[in-house]
Coordinates of C-alpha atoms in Angstrom, one line a residue:
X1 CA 0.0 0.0 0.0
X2 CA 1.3 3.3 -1.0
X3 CA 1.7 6.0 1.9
X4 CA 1.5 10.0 1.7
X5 CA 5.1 10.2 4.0
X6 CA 7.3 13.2 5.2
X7 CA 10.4 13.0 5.9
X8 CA 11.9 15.7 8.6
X9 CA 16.3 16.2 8.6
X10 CA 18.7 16.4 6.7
X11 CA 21.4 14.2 8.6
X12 CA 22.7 10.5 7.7
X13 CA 19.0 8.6 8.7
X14 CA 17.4 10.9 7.2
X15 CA 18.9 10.3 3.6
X16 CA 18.6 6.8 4.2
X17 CA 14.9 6.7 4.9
X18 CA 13.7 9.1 1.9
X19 CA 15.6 6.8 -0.4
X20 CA 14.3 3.3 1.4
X21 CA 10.9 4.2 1.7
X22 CA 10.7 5.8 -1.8
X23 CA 12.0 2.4 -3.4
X24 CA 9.3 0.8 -1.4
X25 CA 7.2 2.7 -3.8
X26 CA 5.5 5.7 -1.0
X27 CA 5.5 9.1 -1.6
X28 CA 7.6 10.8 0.1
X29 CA 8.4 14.7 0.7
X30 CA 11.5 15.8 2.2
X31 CA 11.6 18.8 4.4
X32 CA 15.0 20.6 5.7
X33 CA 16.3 23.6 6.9
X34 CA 18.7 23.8 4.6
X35 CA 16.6 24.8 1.5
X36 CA 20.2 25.1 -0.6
X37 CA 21.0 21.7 -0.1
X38 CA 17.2 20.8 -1.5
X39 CA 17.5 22.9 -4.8
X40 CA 21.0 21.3 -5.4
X41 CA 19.4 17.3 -5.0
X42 CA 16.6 18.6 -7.1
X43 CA 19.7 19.8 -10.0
X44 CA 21.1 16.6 -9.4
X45 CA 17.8 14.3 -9.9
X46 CA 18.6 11.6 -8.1
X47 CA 20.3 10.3 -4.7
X48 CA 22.5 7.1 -5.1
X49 CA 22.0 4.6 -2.6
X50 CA 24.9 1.1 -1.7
X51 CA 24.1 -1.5 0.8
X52 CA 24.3 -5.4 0.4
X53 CA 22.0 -5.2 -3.0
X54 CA 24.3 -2.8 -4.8
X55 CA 24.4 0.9 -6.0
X56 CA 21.5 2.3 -7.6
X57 CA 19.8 5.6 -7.9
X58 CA 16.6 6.5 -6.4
X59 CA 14.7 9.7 -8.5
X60 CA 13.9 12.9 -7.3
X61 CA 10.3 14.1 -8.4
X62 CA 7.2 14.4 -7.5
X63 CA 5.2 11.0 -7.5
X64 CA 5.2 7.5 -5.6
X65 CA 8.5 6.1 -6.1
X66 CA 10.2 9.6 -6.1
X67 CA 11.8 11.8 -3.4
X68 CA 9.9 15.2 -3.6
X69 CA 12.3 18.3 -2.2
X70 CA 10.1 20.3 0.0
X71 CA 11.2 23.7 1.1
X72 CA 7.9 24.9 3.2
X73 CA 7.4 22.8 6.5
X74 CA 3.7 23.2 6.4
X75 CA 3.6 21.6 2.7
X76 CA 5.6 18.5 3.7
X77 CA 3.3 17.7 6.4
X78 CA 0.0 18.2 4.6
X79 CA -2.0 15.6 4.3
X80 CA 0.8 13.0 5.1
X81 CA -0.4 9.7 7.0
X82 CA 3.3 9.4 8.5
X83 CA 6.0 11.8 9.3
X84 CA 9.1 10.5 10.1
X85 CA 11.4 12.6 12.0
X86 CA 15.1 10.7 12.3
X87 CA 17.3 13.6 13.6
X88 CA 19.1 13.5 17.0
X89 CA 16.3 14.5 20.3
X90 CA 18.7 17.7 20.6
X91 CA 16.6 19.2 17.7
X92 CA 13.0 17.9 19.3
X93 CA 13.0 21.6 21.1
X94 CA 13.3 23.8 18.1
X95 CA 11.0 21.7 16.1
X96 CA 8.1 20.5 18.1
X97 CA 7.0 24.0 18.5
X98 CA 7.4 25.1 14.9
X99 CA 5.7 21.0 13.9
X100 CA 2.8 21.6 16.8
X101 CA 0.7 23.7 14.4
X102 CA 0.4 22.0 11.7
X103 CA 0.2 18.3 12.6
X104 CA -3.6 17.1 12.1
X105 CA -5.8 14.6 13.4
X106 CA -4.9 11.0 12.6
X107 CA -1.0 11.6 11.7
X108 CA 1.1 9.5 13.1
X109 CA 4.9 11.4 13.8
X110 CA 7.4 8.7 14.1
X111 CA 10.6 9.2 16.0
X112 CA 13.6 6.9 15.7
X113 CA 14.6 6.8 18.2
X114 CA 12.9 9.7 20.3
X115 CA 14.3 9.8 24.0
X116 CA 10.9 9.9 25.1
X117 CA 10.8 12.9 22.3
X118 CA 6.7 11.9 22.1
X119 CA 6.3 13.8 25.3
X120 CA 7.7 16.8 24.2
X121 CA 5.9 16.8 20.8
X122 CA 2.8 15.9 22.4
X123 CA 3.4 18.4 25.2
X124 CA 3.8 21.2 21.9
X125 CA 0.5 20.1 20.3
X126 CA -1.4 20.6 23.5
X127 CA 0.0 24.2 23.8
X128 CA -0.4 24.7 20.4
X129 CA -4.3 23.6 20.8
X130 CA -3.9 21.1 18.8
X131 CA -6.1 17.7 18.2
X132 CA -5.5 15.0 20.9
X133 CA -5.6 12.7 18.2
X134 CA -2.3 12.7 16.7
X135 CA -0.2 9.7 17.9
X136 CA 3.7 9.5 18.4
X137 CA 5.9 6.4 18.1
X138 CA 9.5 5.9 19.7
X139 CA 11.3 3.0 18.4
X140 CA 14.6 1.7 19.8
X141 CA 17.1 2.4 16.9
X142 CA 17.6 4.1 13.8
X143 CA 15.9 1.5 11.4
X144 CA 19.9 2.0 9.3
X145 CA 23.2 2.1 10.0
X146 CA 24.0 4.8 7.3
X147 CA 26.6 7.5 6.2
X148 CA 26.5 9.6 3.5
X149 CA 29.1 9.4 1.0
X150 CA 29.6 12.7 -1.3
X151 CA 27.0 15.1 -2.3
X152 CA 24.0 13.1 -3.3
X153 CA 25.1 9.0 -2.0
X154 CA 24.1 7.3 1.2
X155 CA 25.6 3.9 2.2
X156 CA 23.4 1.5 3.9
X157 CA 25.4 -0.9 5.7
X158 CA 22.1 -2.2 8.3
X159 CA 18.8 -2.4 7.8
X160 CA 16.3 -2.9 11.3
X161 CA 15.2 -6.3 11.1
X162 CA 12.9 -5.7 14.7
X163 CA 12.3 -2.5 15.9
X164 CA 10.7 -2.7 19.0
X165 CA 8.4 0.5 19.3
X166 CA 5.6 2.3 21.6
X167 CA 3.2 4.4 21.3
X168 CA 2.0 7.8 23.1
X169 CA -0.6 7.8 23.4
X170 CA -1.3 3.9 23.9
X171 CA -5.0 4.6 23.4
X172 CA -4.2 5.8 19.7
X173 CA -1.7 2.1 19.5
X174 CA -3.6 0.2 17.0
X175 CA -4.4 2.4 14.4
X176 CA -0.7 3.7 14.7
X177 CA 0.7 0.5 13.7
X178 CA -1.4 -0.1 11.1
X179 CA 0.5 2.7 9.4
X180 CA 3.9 2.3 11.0
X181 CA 4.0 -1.1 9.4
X182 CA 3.4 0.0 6.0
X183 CA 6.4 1.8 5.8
X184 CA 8.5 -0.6 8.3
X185 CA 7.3 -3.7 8.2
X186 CA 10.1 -4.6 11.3
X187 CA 8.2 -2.9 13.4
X188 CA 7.6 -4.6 17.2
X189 CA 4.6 -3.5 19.6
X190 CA 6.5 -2.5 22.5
X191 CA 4.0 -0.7 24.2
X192 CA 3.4 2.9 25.1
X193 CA 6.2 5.7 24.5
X194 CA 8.0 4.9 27.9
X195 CA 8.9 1.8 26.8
X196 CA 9.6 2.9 23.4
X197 CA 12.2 5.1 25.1
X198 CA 13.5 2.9 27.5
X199 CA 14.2 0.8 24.0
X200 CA 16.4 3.2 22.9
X201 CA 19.9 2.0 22.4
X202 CA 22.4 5.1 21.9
X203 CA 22.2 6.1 25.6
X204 CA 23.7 2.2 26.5
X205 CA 26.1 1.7 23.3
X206 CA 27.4 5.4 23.4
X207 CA 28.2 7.3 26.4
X208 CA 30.6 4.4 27.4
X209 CA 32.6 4.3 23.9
X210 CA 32.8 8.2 24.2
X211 CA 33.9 9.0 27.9
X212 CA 36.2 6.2 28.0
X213 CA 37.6 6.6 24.8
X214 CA 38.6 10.1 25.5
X215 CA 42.1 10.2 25.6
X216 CA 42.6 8.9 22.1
X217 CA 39.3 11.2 20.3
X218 CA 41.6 14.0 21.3
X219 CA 44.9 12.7 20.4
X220 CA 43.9 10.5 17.3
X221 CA 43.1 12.2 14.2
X222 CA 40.3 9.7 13.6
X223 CA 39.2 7.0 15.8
X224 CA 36.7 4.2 15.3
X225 CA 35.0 3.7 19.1
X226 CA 33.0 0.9 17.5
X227 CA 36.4 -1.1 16.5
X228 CA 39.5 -0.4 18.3
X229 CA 37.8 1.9 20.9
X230 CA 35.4 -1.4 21.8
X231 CA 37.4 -3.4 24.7
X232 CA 36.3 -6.0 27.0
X233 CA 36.7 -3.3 30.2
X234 CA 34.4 -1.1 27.7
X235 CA 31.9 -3.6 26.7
X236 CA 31.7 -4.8 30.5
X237 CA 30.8 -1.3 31.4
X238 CA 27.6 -1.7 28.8
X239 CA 26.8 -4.6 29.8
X240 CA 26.4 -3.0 33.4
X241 CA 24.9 0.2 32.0
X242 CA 22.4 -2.2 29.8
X243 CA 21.4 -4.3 33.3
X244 CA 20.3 -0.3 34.8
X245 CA 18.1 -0.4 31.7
X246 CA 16.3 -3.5 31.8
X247 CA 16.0 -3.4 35.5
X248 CA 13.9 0.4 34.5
X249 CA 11.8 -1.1 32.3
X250 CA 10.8 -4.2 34.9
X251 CA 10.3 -1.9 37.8
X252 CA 8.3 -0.1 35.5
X253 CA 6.4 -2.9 34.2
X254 CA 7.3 -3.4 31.0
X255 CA 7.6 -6.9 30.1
X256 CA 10.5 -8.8 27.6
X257 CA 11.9 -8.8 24.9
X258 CA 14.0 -6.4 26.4
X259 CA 16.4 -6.3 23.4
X260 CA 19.6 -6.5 25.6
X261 CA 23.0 -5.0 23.7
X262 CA 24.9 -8.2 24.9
X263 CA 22.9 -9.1 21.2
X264 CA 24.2 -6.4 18.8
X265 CA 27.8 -7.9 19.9
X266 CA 26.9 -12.2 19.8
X267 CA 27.5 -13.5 16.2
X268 CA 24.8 -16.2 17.5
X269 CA 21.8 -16.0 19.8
X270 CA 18.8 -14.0 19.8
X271 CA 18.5 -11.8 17.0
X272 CA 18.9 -8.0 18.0
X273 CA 17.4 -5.0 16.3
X274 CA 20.0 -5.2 13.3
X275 CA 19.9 -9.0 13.3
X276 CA 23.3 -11.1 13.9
X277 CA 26.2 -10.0 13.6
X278 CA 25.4 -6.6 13.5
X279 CA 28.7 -4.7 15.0
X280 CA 31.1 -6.8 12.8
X281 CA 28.7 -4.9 10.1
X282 CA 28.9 -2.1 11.5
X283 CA 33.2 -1.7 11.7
X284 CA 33.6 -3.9 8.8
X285 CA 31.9 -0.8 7.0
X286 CA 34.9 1.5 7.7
X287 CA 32.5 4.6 8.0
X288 CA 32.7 5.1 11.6
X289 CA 36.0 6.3 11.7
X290 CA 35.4 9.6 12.3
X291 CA 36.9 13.1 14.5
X292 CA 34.8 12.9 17.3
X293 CA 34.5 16.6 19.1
X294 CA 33.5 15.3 22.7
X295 CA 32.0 18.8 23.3
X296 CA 29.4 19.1 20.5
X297 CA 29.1 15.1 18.8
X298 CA 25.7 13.7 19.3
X299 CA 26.7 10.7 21.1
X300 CA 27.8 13.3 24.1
X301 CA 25.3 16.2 24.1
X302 CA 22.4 13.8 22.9
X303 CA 23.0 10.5 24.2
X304 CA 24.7 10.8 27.1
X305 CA 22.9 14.4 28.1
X306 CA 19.6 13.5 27.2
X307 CA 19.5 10.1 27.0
X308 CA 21.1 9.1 30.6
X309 CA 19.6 11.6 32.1
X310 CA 16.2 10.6 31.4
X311 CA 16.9 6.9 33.1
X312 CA 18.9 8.5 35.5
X313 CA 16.0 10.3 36.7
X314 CA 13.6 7.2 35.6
X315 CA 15.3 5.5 38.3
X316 CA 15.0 8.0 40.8
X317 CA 11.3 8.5 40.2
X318 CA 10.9 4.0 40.3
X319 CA 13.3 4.2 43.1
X320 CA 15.6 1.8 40.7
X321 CA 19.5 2.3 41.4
X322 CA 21.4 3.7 38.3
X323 CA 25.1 4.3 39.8
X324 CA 26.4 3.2 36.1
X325 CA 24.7 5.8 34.4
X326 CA 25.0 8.4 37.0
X327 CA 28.5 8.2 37.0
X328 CA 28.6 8.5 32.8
X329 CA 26.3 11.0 33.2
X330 CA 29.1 13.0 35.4
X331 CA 31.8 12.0 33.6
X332 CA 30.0 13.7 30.1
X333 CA 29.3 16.6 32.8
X334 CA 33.1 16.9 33.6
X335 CA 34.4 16.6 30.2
X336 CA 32.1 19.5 29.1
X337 CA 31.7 21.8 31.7
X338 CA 28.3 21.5 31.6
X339 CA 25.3 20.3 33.9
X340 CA 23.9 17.0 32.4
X341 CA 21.5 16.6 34.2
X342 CA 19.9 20.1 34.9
X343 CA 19.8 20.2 31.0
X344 CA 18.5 17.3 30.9
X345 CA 15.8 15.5 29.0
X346 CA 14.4 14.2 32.9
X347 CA 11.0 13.8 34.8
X348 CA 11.2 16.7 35.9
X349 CA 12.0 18.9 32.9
X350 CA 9.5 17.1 31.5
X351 CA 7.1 17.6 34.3
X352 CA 6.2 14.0 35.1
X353 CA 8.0 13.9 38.6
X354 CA 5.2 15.2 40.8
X355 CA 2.7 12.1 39.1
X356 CA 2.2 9.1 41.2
X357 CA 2.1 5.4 39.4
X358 CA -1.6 6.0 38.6
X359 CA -1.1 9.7 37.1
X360 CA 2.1 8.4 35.0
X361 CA -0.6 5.2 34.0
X362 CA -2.7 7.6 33.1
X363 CA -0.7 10.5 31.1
X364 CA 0.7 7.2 29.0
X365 CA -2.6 5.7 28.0
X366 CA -4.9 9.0 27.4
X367 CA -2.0 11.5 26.5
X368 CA -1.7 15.2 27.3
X369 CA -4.8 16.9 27.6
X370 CA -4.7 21.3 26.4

C-alpha cells in the first residue's frame, strides 16, 4: 500500500529513509532547513544509494517512487499519514513548536529513536491547541546504520530487522501501527512511549565508547569507538549500564523482549534489532572512523545528556538504582563543563515527577490533555 510520507532532517537517517521508503514505492516529501541543499538534490535528480544489494539511484520528483524536495514545512506535512522525523532529540526543542501547528488529526509522527521525544511533541500540540488525536511512536534504533558518501550517496550498511516500538498515546496504538508497518514492516509493539524510550539503544552503546575513549578522540586524528575503541573493560561497562536499563523497564512494568545489547555484539543467539552480527557490520563498513568533538558530537550532548539523564532520573522517580549511568552521566558533565543533568531530558523537565504510578498510567494511555 502506498503512503503519503514526510520526511523531517537532513542528517545521515534521514537520507537513508527518503531513499528506502521511496524504493518501497511511498510518496515521500522531504523537508529541511537547509533549502540550498534541497534545490542542489533537485539539480542533481537523483540520490545514489549502496548497501548489500548494490548501488542504484533512487529519482527525485514528484510521484510515488520519487523523493519530492520540499522547502515549506507546512507543505511536507499536509495531508501525510506518516512523518518520520530521524534527527538526533537535541533538535526535538526547536521543532516541536514550529511542527505543533500543523500536525492534524490521525497523523502518526514517528521518532527513531525519540528519547521519550513523544512527550515533548505531544506536550507542543497541546500548547499549540492542537487535536488530541495525533499519535507519536518511539522505536529503539535508527531502522539503518547509514553514512552519507559525497554530495548526493548514502551507504546503507544495516537495515532494522525488529524495531521494538511504543506508542503515546497507547489509546491511539492500534491504528498507529497499522501505518507504522506500512512503511517498516520490522516494526515490534512495544507498548506505550516509555517503553519505546526505554528501548532506545544510543544512551547504553554510546556514552561508554565516548567518555572512556577520550584520551585517544583528542589525540587521534580519527578513531573508530566501535572497532579499536570497543574493549572488553568497555563492553563490560555496557553490559552493566544495559542491566540499569532492563531493570527500568521491569520496575516499570514493562515486560520482555528487552532487546539487551549483549545481542548487537553475539555472532549467535537472539537476534537484535539489526539482526546477527550486526557490530562486525557495522566496523567492517569503515565509516565510523570519524573526529569525534566530545563537546558538541551527538553521542555526548544527545545521548549521554539526554538520554542518561532521562533513566537517570527514571530510576529515581521508580526508586531503581542507576550508579552506572550516574556516574557517565558526570563524567560527560566533567568533560564538558556543563550540567547534564539540569539540561536534561528528565522527569522533571519534562514535568512527570510530581505524578504518582496512577497519574504516569494515566498521562501514558490517554495523553496530554490542552
Amino acid at each position: 500500500m502506498t503512503v503519503k510520507i514526510a520526511v523531517l532532517g537532513g542528517g545521515h537517517g534521514s537520507w537513508a529513509t527518503v531513499a528506502e521508503l521511496a524504493e518501497h514505492g511511498h510518496e515521500v516529501r522531504w523537508w529541511r532547513r537547509n533549502a540550498e541543499a534541497l534545490e542542489a538534490l533537485r539539480a542533481t535528480g537523483a540520490v545514489g544509494v549502496r548497501d548489500y544489494r548494490g548501488s542504484r539511484s533512487v529519482p527525485v520528483g514528484d510521484g510515488a517512487g520519487e523523493i519530492n524536495p520540499v522547502a515549506d514545512l507546512a507543505e511536507a506535512v499536509r495531508g501525510a499519514a506518516l512523518i518520520v522525523i530521524p534527527l538526533p532529540s537535541t533538535t526535538h526543542d526547536d521543532l516541536a513548536p514550529r511542527l505543533a501547528p500543523l500536525l492534524t488529526e490521525g497523523q502518526v509522527v514517528f521518532l527513531p529513536p525519540g528519547t521519550f521525544g513523544s512527550m515533548v511533541f505531544a506536550k507542543a500540540v497541546a500548547a499549540a491547541g492542537g487535536s488530541p488525536e495525533i499519535a507519536f511512536a518511539e522505536a529503539g534504533t535508527l531502522p539503518y546504520l547509514a553514512r552519507r558518501h559525497g554530495d548526493a550517496e548514502v551507504v546503507i550498511s544495516g537495515y532494522a530487522t525488529r524495531l521494538p516500538t511504543g506508542v503515546f498515546p497507547l489509546r491511539l496504538a492500534e491504528s498507529a501501527f497499522k501505518t507504522l508497518r506500512e512503511a517498516y514492516p520490522s516494526i515490534e509493539d512495544a507498548g506505550d512511549g516509555l517503553s519505546g524510550a526505554l528501548m532506545n539503544a544510543g544512551p547504553i552503546i554510546h556514552p561508554p565508547l565516548i567518555t572512556m575513549n577520550a584520551g585517544p578522540l583528542e589525540h587521534f586524528a580519527a578513531w573508530d569507538i566501535h572497532n579499536e575503541g570497543t574493549q572488553p573493560s568497555i563492553r563490560s561497562v555496557t553490559d552493566a549500564l544495559d542491566a540499569e536499563r532492563v531493570a527500568l523497564r521491569e520496575a516499570f512494568g514493562y515486560g520482555a523482549p528487552h532487546f539487551p545489547l549483549a545481542d548487537h555484539y553475539a555472532t549467535d543467539g537472539e537476534e537484535w534489532m539489526y539482526g546477527r552480527a550486526a557490530h562486525e557490520r557495522l566496523t567492517d563498513s569503515g565509516d565510523w572512523r570519524e573526529k569525534i568533538d566530545l563537546h558538541t558530537h551527538r553521542y555526548m550532548v544527545e545521548d549521554t545528556r539526554l538520554g542518561l539523564s532521562l533513566l537517570v532520573s527514571a530510576g529515581r522517580w521508580a526508586g531503581v538504582p542507576t550508579p552506572v549511568a550516574e556516574g557517565l552521566l558526570a563524567l560527560g558533565s566533567a568533560i564538558t563543563g556543563r550540567d547534564f543533568y539540569a539540561e536534561g531530558r528528565t522527569f522533571e523537565n519534562l514535568g512527570l515527577a510530581d505524578l504518582d504510578r496512577a497519574g504516569l498510567t494515566k498521562l501514558l494511555q490517554d495523553g496530554v490533555q490542552s
